[in-house]
PDB file of C-alpha atoms in Angstrom:
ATOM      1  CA  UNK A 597    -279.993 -51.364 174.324  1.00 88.00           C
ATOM      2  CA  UNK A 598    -276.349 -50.245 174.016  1.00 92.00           C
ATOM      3  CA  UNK A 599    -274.484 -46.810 172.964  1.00 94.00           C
ATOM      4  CA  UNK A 600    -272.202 -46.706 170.467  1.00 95.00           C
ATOM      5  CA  UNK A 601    -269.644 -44.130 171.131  1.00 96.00           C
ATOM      6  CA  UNK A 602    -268.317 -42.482 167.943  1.00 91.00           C
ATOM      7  CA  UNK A 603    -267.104 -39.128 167.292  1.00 88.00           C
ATOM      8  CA  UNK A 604    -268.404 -37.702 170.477  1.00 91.00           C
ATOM      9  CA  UNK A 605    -271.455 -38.888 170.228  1.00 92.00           C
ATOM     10  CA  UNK A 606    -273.239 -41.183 171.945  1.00 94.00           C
ATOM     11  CA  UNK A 607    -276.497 -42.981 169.195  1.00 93.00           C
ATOM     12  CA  UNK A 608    -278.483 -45.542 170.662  1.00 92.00           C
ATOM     13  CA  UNK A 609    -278.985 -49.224 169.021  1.00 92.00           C
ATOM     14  CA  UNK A 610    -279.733 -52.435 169.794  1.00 91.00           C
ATOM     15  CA  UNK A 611    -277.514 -54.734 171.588  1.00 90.00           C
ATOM     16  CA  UNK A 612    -276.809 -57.064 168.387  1.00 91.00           C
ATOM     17  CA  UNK A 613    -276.334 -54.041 166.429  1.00 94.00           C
ATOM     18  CA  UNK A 614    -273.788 -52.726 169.052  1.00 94.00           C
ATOM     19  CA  UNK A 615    -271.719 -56.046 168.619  1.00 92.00           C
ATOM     20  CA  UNK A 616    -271.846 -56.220 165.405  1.00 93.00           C
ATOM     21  CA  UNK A 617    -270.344 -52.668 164.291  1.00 95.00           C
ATOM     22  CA  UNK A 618    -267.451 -53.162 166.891  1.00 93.00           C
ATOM     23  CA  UNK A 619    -266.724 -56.718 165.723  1.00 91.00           C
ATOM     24  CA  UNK A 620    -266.797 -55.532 162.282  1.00 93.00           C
ATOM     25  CA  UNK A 621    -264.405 -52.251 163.194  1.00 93.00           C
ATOM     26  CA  UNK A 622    -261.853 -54.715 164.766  1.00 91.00           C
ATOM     27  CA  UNK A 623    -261.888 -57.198 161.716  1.00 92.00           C
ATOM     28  CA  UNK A 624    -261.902 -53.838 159.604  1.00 92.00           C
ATOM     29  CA  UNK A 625    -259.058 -52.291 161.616  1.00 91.00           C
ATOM     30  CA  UNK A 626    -257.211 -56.025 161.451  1.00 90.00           C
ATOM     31  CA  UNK A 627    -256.610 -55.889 157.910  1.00 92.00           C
ATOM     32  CA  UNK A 628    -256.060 -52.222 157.666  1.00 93.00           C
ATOM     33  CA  UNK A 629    -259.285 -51.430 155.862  1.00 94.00           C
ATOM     34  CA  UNK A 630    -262.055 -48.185 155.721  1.00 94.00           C
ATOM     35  CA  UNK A 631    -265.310 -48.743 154.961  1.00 95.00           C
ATOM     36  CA  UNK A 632    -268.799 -46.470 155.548  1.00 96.00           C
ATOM     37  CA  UNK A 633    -271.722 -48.778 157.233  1.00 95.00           C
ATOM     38  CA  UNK A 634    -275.492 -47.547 157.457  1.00 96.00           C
ATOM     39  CA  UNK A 635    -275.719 -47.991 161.039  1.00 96.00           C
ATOM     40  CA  UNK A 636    -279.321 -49.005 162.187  1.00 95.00           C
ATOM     41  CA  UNK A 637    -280.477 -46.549 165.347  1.00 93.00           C
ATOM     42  CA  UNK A 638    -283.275 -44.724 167.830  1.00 89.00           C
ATOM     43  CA  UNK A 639    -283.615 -41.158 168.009  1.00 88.00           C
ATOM     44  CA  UNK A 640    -284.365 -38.964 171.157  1.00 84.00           C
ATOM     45  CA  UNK A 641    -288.111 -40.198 171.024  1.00 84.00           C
ATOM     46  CA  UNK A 642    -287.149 -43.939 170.366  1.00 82.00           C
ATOM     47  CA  UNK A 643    -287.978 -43.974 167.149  1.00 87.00           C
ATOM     48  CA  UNK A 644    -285.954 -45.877 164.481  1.00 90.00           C
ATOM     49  CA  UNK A 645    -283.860 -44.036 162.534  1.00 94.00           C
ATOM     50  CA  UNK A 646    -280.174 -44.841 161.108  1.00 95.00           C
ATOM     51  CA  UNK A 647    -276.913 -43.058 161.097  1.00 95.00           C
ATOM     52  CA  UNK A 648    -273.856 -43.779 158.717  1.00 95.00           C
ATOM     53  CA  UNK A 649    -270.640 -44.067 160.794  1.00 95.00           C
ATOM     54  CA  UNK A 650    -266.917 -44.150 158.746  1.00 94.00           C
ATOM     55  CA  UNK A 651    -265.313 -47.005 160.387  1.00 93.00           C
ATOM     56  CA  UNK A 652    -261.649 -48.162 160.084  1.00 88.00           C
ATOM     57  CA  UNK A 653    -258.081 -48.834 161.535  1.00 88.00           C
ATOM     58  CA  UNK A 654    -257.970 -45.199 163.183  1.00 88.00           C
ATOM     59  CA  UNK A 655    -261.446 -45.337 164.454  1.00 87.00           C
ATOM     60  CA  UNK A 656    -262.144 -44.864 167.825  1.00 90.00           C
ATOM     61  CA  UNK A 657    -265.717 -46.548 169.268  1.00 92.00           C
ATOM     62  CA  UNK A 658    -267.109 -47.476 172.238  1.00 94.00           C
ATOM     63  CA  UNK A 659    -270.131 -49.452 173.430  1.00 95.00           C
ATOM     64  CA  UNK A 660    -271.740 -48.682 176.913  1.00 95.00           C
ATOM     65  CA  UNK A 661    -275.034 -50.020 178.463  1.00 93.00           C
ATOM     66  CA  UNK A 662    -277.827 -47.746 177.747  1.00 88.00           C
ATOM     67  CA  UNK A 663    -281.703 -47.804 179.554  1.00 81.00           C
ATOM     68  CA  UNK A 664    -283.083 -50.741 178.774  1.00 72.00           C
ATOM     69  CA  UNK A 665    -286.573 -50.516 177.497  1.00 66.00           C
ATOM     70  CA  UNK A 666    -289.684 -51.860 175.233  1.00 60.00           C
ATOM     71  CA  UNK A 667    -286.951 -50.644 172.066  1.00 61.00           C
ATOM     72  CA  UNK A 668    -285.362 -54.038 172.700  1.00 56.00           C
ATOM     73  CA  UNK A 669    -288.149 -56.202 171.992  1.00 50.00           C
ATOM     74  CA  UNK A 670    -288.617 -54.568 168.541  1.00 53.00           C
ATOM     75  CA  UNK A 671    -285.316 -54.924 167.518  1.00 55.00           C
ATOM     76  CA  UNK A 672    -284.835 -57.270 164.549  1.00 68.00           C
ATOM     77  CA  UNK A 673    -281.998 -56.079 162.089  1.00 83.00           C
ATOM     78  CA  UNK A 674    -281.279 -59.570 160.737  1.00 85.00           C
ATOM     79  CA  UNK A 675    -280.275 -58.279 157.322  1.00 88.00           C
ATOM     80  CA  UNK A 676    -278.299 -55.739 158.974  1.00 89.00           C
ATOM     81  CA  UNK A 677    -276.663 -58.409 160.930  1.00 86.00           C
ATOM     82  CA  UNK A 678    -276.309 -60.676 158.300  1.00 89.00           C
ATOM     83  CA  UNK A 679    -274.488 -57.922 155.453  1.00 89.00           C
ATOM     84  CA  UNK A 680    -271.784 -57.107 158.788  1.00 87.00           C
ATOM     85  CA  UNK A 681    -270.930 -61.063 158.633  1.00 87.00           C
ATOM     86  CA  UNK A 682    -270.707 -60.786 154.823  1.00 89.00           C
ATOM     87  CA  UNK A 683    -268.445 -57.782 155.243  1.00 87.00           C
ATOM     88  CA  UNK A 684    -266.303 -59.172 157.625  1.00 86.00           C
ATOM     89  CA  UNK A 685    -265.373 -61.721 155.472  1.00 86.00           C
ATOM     90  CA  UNK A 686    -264.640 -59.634 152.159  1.00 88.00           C
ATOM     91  CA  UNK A 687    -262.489 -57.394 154.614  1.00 85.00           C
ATOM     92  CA  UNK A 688    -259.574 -59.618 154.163  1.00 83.00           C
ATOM     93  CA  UNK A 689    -258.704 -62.693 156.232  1.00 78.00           C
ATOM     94  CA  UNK A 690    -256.935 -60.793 159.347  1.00 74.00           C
ATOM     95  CA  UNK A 691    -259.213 -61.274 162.389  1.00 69.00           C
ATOM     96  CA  UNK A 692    -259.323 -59.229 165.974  1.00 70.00           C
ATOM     97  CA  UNK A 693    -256.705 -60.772 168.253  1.00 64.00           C
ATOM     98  CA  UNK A 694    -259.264 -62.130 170.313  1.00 62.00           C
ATOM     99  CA  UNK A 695    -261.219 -64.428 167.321  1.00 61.00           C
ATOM    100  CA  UNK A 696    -257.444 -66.193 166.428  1.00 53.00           C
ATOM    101  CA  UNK A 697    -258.160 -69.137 167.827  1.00 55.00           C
ATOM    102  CA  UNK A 698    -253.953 -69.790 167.644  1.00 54.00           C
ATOM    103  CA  UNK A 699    -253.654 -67.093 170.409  1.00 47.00           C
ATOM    104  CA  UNK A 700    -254.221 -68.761 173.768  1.00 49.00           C
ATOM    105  CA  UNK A 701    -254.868 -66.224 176.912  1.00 46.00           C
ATOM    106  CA  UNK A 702    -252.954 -66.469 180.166  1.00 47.00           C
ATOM    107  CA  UNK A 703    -253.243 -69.026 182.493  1.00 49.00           C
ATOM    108  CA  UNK A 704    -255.986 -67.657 185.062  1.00 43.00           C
ATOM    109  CA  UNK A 705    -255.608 -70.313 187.669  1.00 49.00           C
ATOM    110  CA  UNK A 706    -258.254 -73.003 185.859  1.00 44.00           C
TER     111      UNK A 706
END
């Protein structure tokens, strides 16, 4: 399980979920983009519930660990998932600094 950090507020999701709504701010934020995502979640009592989060270039998220528990093993937001992909792509074709794959990293001594 992972929080998402947003608006100072910490919501709990799943750990795919968590990846996928930063990866899709940071494509979103790459080609200068807004757009409002129904955000799969887990209330106080660990029940599912979902939250809708405005993401874009002047957002500000996080992800941190949170407890890990039973939640995880329920987890399955494929369609979720799979419409973040699909968005990514209509965003525009600007990707995160760290998905150009014409960008190398420094030299760490390999």
């Amino acid at each position: 399980m992972k929080f998402i950090h947003y608006n100072g507020q910490a919501t709990m999701v799943a750990d795919g979920v968590a990846g996928a709504v930063i990866e899709y701010a940071a494509v979103l934020g790459s080609n200068g983009r807004t757009d409002t995502i129904d955000v799969p979640t887990f209330d106080e009592d660990g029940q599912p519930a979902t939250e809708t989060l405005l993401i874009g270039p002047a957002s500000q998220i996080t992800v941190s660990p949170a407890p890990e528990d039973e939640l995880e093993l329920v987890d399955d937001h494929v369609e979720f998932l799979q419409r973040l992909r699909e968005l990514g792509v209509a965003a525009g074709p600007a990707r995160p600094v760290h998905e150009d794959r014409n960008v190398s990293g420094p030299d760490l001594g390999q």
